[in-house]
mmCIF file of N, CA and C in Angstrom:
data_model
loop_
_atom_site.group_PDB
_atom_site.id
_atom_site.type_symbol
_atom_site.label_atom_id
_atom_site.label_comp_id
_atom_site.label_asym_id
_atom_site.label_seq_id
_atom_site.Cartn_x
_atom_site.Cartn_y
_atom_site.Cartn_z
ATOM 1 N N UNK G 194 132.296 65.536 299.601
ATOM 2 C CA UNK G 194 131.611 66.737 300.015
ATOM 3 C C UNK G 194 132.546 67.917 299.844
ATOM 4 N N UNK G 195 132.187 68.965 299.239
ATOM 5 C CA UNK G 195 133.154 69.782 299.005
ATOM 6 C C UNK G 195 132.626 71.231 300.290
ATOM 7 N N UNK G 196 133.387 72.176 300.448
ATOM 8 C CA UNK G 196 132.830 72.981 301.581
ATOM 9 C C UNK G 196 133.768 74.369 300.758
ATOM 10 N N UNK G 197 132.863 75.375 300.945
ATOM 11 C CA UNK G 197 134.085 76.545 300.319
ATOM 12 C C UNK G 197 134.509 77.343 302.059
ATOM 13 N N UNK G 198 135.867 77.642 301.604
ATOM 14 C CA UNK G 198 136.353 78.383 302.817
ATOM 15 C C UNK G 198 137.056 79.375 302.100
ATOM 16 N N UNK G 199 136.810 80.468 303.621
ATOM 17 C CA UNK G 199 137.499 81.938 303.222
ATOM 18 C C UNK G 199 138.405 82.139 304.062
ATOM 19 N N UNK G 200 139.566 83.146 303.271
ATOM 20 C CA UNK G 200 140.410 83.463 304.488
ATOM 21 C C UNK G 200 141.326 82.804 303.644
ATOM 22 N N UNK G 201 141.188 81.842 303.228
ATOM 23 C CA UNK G 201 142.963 80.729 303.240
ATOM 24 C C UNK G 201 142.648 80.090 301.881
ATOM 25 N N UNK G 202 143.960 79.829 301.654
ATOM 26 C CA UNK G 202 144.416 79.881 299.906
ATOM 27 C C UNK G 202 144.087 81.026 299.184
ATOM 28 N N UNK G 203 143.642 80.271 297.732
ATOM 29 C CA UNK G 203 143.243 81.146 297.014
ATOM 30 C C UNK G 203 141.931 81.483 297.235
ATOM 31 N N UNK G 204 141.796 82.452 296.559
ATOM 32 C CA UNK G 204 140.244 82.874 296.891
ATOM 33 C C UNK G 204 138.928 82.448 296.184
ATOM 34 N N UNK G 205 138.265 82.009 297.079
ATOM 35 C CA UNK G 205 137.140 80.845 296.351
ATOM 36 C C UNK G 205 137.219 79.309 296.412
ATOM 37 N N UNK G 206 138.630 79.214 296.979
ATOM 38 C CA UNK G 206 139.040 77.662 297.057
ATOM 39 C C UNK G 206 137.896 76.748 297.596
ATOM 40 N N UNK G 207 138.389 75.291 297.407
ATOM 41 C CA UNK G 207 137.292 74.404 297.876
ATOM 42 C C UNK G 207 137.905 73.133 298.501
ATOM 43 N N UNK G 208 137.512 72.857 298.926
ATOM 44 C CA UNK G 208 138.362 71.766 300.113
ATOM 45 C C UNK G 208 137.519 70.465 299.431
ATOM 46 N N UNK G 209 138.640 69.228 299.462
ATOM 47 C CA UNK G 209 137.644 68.297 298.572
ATOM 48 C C UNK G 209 137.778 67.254 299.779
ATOM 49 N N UNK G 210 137.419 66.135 299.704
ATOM 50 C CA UNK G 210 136.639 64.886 300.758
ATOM 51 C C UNK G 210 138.191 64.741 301.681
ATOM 52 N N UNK G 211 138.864 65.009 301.095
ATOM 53 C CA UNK G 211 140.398 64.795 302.120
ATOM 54 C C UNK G 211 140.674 66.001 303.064
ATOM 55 N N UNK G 212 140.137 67.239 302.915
ATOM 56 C CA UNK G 212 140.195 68.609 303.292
ATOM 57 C C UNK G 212 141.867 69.470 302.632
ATOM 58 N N UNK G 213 142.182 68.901 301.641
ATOM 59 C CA UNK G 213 142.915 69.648 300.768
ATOM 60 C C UNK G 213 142.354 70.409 299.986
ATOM 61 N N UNK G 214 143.103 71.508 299.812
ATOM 62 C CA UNK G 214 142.675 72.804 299.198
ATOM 63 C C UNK G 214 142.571 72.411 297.886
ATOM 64 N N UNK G 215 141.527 72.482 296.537
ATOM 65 C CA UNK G 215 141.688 72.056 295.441
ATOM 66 C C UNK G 215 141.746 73.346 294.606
ATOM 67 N N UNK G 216 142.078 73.798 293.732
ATOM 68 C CA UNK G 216 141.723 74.574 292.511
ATOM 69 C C UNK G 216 140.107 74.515 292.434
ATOM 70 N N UNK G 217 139.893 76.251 292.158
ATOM 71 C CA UNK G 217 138.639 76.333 291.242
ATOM 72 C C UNK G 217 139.020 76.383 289.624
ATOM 73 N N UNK G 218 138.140 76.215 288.536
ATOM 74 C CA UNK G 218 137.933 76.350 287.569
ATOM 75 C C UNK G 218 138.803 77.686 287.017
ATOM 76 N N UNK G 219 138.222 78.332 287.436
ATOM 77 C CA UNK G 219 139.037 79.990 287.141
ATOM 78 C C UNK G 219 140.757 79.949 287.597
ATOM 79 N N UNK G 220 141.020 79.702 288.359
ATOM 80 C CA UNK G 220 142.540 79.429 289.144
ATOM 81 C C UNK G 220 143.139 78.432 287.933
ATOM 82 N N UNK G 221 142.770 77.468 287.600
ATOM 83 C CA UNK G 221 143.049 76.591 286.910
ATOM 84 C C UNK G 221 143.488 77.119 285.439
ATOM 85 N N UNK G 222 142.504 77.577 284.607
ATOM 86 C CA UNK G 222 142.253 78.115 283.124
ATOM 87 C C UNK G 222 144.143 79.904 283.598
ATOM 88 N N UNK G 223 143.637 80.319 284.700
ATOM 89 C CA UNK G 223 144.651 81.483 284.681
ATOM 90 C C UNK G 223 146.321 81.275 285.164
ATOM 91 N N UNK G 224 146.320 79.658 285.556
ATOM 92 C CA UNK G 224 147.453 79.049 285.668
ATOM 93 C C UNK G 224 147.980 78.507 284.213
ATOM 94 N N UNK G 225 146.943 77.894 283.448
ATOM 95 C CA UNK G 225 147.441 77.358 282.302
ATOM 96 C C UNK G 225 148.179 78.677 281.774
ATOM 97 N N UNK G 226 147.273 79.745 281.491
ATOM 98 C CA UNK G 226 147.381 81.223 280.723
ATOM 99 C C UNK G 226 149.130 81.345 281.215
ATOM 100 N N UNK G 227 149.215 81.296 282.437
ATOM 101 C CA UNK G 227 150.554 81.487 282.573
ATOM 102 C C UNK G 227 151.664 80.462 282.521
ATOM 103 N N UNK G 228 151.227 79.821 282.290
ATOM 104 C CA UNK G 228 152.520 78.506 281.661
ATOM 105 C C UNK G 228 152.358 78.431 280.552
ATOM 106 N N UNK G 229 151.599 79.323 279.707
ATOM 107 C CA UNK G 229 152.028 78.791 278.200
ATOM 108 C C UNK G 229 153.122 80.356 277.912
ATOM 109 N N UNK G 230 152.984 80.953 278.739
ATOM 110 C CA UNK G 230 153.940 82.214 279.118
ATOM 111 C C UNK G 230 155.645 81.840 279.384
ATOM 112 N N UNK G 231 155.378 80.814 280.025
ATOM 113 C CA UNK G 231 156.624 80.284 280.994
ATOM 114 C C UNK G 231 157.059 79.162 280.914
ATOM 115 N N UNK G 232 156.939 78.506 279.426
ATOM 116 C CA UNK G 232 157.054 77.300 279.055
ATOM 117 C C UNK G 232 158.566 76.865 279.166
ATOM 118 N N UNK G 233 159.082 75.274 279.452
ATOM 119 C CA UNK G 233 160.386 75.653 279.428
ATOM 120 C C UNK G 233 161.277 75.073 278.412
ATOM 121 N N UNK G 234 162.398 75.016 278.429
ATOM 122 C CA UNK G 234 162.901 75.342 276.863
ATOM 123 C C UNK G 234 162.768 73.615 276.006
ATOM 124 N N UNK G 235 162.858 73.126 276.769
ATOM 125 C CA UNK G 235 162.084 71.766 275.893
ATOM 126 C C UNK G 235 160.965 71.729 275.487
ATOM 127 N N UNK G 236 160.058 72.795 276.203
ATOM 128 C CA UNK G 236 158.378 72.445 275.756
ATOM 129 C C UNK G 236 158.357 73.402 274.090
ATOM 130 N N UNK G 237 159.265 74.739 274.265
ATOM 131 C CA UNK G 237 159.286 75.501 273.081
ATOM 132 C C UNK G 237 159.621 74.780 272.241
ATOM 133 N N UNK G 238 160.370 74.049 272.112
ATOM 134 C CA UNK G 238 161.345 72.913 271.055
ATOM 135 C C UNK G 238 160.711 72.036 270.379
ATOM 136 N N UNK G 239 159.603 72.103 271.408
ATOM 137 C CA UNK G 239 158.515 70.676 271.148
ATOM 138 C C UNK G 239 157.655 71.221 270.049
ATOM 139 N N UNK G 240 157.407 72.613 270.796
ATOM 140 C CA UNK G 240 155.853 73.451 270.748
ATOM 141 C C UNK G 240 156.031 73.609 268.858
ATOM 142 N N UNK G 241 157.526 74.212 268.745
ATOM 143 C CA UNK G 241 157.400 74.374 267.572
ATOM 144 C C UNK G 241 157.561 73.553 266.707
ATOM 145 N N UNK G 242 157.508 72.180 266.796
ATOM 146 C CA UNK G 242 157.160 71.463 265.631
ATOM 147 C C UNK G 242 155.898 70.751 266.072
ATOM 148 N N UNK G 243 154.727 71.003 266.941
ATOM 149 C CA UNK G 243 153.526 70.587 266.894
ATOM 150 C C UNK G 243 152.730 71.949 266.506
ATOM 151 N N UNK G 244 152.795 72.363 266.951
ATOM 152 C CA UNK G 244 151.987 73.950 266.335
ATOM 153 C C UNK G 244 151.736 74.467 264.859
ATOM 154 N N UNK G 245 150.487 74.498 265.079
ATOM 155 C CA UNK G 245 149.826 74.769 263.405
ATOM 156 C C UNK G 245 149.776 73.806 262.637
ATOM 157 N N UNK G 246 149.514 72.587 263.320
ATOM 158 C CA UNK G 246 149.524 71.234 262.338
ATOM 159 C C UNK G 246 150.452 70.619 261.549
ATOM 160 N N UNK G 247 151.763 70.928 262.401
ATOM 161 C CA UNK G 247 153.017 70.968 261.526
ATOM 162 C C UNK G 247 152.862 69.777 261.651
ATOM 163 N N UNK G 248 152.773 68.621 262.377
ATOM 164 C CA UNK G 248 153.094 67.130 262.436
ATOM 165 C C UNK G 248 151.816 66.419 262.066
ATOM 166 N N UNK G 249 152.139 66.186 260.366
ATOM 167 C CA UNK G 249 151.315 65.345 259.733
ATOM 168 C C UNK G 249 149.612 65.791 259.819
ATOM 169 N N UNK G 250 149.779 66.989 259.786
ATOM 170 C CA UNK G 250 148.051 68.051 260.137
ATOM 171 C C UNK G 250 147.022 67.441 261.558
ATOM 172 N N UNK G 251 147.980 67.219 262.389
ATOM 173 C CA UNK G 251 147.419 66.811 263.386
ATOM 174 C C UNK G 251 147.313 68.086 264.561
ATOM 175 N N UNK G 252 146.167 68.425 265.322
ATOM 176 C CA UNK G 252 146.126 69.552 265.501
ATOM 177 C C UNK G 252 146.462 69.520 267.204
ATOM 178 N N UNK G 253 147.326 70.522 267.973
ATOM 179 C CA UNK G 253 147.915 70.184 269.203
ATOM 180 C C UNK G 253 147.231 71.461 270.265
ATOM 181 N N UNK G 254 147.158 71.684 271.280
ATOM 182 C CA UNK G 254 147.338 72.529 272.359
ATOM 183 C C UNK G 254 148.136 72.287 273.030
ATOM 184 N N UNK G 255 148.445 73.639 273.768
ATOM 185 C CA UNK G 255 149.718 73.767 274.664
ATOM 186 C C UNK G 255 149.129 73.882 276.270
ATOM 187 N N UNK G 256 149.694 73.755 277.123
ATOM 188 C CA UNK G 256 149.155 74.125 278.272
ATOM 189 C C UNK G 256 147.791 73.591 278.410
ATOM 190 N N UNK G 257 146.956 72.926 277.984
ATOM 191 C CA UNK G 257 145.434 72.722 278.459
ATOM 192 C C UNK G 257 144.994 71.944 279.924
ATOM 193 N N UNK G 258 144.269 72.882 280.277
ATOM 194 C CA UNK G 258 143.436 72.463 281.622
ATOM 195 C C UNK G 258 142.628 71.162 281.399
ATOM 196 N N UNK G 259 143.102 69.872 282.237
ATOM 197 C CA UNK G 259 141.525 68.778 281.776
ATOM 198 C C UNK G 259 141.595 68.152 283.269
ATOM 199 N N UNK G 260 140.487 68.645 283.791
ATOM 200 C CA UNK G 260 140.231 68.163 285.138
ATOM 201 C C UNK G 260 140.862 69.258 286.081
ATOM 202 N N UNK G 261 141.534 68.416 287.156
ATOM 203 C CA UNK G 261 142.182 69.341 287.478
ATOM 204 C C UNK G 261 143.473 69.741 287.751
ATOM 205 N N UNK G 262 143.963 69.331 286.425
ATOM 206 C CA UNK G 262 144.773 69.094 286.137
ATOM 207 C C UNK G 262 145.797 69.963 284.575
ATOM 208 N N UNK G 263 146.932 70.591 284.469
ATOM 209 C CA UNK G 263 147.232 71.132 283.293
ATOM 210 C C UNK G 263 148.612 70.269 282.412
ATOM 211 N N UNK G 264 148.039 69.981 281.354
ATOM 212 C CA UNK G 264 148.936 69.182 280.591
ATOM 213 C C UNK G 264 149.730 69.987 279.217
ATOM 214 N N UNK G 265 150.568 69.009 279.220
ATOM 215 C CA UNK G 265 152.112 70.170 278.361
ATOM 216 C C UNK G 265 151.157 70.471 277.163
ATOM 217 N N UNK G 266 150.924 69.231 276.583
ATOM 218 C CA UNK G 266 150.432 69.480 275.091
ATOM 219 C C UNK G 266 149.189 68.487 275.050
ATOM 220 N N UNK G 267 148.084 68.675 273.886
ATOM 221 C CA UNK G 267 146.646 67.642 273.896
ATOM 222 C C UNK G 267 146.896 67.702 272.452
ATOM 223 N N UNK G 268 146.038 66.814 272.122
ATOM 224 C CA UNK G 268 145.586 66.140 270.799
ATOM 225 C C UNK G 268 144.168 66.025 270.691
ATOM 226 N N UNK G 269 143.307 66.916 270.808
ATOM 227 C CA UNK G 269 141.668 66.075 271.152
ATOM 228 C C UNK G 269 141.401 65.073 269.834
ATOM 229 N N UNK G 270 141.625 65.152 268.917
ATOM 230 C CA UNK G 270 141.383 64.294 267.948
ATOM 231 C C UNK G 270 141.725 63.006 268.063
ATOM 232 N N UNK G 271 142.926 63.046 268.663
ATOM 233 C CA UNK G 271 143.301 61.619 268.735
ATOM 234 C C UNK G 271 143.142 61.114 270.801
ATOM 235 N N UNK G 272 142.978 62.324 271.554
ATOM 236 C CA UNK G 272 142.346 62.231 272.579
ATOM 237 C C UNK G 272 144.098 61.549 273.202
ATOM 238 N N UNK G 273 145.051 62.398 273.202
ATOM 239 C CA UNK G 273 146.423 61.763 273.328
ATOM 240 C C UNK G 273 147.340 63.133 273.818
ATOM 241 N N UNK G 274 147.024 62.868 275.579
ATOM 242 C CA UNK G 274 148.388 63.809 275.845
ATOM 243 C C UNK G 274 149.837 63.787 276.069
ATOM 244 N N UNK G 275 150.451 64.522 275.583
ATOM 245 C CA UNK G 275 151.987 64.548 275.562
ATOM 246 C C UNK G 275 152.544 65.522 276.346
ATOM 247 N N UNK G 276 153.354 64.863 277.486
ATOM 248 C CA UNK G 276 154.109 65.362 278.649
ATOM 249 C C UNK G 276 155.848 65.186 278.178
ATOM 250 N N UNK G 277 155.864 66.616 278.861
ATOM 251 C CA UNK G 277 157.749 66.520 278.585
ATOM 252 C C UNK G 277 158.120 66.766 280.070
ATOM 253 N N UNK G 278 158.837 65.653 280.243
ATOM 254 C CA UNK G 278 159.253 65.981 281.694
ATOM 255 C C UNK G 278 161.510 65.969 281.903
ATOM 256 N N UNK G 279 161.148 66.548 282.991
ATOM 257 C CA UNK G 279 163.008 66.416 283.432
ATOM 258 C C UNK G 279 162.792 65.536 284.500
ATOM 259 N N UNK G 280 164.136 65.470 284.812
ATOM 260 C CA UNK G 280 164.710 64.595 285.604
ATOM 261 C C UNK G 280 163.833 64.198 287.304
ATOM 262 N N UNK G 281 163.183 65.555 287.440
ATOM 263 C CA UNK G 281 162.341 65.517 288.402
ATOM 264 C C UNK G 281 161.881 64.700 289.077
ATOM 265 N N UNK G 282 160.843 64.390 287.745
ATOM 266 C CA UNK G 282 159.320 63.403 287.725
ATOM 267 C C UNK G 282 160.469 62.235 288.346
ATOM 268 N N UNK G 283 161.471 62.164 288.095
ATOM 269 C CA UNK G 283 161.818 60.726 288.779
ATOM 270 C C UNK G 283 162.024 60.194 290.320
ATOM 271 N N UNK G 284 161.660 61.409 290.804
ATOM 272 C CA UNK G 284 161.878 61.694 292.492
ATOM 273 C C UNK G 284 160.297 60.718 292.747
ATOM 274 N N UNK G 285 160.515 59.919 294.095
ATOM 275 C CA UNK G 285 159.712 58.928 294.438
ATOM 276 C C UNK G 285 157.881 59.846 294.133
ATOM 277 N N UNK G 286 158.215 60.474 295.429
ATOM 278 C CA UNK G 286 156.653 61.287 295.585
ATOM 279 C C UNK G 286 156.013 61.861 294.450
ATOM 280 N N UNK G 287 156.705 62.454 293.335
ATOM 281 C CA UNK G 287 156.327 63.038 292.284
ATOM 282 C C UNK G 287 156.065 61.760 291.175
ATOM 283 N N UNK G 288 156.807 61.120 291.471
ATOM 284 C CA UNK G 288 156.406 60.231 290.345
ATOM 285 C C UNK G 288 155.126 59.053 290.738
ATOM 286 N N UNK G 289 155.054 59.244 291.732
ATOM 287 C CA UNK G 289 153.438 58.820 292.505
ATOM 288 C C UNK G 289 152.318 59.780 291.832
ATOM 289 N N UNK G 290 152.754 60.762 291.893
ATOM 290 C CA UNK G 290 151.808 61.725 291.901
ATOM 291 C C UNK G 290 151.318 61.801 290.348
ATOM 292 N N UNK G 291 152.572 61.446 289.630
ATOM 293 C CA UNK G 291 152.183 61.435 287.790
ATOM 294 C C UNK G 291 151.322 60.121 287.932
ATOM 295 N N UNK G 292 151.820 58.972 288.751
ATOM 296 C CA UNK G 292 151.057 57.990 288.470
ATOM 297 C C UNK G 292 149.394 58.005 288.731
ATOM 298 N N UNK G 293 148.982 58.730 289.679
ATOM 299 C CA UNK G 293 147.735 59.045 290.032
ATOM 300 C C UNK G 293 147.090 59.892 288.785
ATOM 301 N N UNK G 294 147.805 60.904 288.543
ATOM 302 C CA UNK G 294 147.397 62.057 287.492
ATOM 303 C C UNK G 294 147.065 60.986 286.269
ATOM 304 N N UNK G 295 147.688 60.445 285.648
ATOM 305 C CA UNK G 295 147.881 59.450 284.563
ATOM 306 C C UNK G 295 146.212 58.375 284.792
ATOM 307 N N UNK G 296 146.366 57.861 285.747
ATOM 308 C CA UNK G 296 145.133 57.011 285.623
ATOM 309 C C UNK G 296 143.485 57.651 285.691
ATOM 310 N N UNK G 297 143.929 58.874 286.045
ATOM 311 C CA UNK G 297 142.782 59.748 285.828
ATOM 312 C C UNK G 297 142.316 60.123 285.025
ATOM 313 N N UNK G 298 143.499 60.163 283.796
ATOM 314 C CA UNK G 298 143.277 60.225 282.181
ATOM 315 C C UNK G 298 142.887 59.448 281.623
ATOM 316 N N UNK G 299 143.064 58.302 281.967
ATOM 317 C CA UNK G 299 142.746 56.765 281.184
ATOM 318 C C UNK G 299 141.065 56.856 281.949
ATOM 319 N N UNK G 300 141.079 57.072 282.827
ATOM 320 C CA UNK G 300 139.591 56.969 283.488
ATOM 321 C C UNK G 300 138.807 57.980 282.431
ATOM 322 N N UNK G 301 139.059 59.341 281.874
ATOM 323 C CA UNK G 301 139.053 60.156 281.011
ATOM 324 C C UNK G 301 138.799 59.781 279.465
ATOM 325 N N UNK G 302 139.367 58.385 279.309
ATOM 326 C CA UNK G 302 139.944 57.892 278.147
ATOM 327 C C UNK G 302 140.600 58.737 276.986
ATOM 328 N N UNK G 303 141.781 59.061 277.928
ATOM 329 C CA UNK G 303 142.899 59.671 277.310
ATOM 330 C C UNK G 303 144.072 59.109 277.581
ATOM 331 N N UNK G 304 144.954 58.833 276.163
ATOM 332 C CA UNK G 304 146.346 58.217 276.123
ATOM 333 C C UNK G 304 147.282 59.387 277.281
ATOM 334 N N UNK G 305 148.047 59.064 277.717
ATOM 335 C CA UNK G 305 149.446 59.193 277.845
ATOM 336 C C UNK G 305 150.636 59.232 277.525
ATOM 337 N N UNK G 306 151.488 60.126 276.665
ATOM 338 C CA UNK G 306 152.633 59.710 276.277
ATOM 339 C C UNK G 306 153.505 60.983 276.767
ATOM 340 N N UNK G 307 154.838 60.361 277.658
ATOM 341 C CA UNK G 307 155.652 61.058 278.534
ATOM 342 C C UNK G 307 156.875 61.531 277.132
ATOM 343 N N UNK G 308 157.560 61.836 277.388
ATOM 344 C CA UNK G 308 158.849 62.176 276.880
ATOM 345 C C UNK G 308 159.667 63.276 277.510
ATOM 346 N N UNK G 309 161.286 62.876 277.557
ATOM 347 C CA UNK G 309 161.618 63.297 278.737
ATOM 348 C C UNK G 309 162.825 64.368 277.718
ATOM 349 N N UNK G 310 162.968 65.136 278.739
ATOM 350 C CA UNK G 310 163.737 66.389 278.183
ATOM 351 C C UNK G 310 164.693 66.228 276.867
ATOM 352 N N UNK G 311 165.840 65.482 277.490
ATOM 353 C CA UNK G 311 167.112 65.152 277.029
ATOM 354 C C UNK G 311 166.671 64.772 275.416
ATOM 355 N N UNK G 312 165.537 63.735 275.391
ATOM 356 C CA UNK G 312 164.608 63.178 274.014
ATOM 357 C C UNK G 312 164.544 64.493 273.094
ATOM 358 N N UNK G 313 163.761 65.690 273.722
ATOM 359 C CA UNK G 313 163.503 66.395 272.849
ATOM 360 C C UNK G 313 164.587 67.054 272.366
ATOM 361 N N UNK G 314 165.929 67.148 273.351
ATOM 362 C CA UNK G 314 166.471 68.062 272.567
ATOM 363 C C UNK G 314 168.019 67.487 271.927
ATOM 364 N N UNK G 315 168.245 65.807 272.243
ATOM 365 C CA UNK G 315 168.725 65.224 271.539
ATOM 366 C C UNK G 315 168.748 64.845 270.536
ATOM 367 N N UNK G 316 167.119 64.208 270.247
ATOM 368 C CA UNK G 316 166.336 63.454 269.107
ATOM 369 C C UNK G 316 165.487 64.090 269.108
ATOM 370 N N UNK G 317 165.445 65.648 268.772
ATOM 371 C CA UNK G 317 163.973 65.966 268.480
ATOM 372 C C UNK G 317 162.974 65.472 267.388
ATOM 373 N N UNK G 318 163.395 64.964 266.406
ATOM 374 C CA UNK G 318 163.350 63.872 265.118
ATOM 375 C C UNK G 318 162.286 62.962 265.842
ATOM 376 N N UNK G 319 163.344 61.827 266.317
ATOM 377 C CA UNK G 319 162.456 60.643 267.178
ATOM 378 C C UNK G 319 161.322 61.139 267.668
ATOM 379 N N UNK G 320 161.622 61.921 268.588
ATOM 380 C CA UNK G 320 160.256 62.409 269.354
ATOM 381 C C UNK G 320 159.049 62.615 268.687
ATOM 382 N N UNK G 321 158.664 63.360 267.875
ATOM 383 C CA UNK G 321 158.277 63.990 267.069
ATOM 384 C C UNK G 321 157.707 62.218 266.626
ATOM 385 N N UNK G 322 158.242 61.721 265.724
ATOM 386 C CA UNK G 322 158.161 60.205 265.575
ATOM 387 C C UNK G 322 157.021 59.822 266.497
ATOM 388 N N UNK G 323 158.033 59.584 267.774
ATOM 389 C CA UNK G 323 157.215 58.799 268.861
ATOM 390 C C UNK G 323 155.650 59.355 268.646
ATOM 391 N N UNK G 324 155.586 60.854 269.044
ATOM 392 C CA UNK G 324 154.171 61.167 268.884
ATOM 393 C C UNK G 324 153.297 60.796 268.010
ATOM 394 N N UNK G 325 153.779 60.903 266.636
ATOM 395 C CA UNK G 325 153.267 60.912 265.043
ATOM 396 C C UNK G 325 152.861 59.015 265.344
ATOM 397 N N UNK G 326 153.334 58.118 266.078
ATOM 398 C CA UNK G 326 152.807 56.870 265.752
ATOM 399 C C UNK G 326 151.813 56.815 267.102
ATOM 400 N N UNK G 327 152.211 57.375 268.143
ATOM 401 C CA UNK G 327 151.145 57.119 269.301
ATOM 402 C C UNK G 327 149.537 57.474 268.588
ATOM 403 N N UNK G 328 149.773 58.650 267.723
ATOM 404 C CA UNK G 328 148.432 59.363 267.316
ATOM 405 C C UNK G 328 147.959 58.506 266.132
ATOM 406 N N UNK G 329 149.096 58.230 265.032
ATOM 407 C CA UNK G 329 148.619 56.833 264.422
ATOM 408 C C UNK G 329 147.873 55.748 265.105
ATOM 409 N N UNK G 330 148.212 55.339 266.299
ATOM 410 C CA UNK G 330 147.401 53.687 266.899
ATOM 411 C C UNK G 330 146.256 54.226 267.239
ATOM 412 N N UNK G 331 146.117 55.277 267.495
ATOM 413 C CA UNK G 331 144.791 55.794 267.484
ATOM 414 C C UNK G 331 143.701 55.818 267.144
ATOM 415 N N UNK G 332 142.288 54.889 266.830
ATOM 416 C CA UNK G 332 141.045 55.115 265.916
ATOM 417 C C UNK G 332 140.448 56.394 266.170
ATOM 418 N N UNK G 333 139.974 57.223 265.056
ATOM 419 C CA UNK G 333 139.335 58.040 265.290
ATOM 420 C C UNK G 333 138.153 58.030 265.361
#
């Protein structure tokens, strides 16, 4: 049951069956807008060798909203998102929290593929790789 309340959070918010404040639609799309602003320096690293079909004419977004939820980079063609994460995600609670996010995608029927900072800017090569075969196992 969702209930809208005023006064608290953002404005328009909606409280979902737990009474946590969720994102509207609009909040969501103007958060992405600003992280593709504020990307961080692994995602640029990334960005520019997926952008404009540089990897094998496979076509990418940055920042996209799916659910309610915003992911680094998408693939709709191959229906395959790619997350760059730091050291973070490895903290207990957060990495609960990817795990929840993650099965929501597969519920979605959308791949998952993580890659973690150090990857991109060690082996940006590999990486790049890694993606190019995840999107290969792919049927279209």
């Amino acid at each position: 049951m969702r209930v809208r309340i005023k006064g608290k959070g953002e404005r328009g918010a909606i409280l979902n069956e737990d009474g946590d404040i969720t994102r509207t639609r609009k909040s969501i799309v103007e958060a992405a807008k600003n992280l593709r602003q504020c990307m961080t320096p692994a995602e640029k690293l990334l960005w520019r060798r997926l952008r404009g079909k540089k990897l094998h004419g496979l076509k990418f977004y940055r920042q996209v909203p799916i659910g309610r939820y915003i992911v680094d980079f998408y693939c709709p063609e191959k229906k395959l998102i790619v997350e760059v994460d730091g050291s973070i995600h490895e903290e207990k609670d957060i990495l609960e929290r990817d795990q929840d996010r993650e099965e929501f995608f597969r519920c979605q029927g959308l791949r998952v593929l993580t890659i973690k900072n150090e990857e991109v800017f060690c082996a940006l090569d590999s990486a790049c790789e890694k993606i190019y075969t995840h999107c290969a196992a792919r049927l279209t």
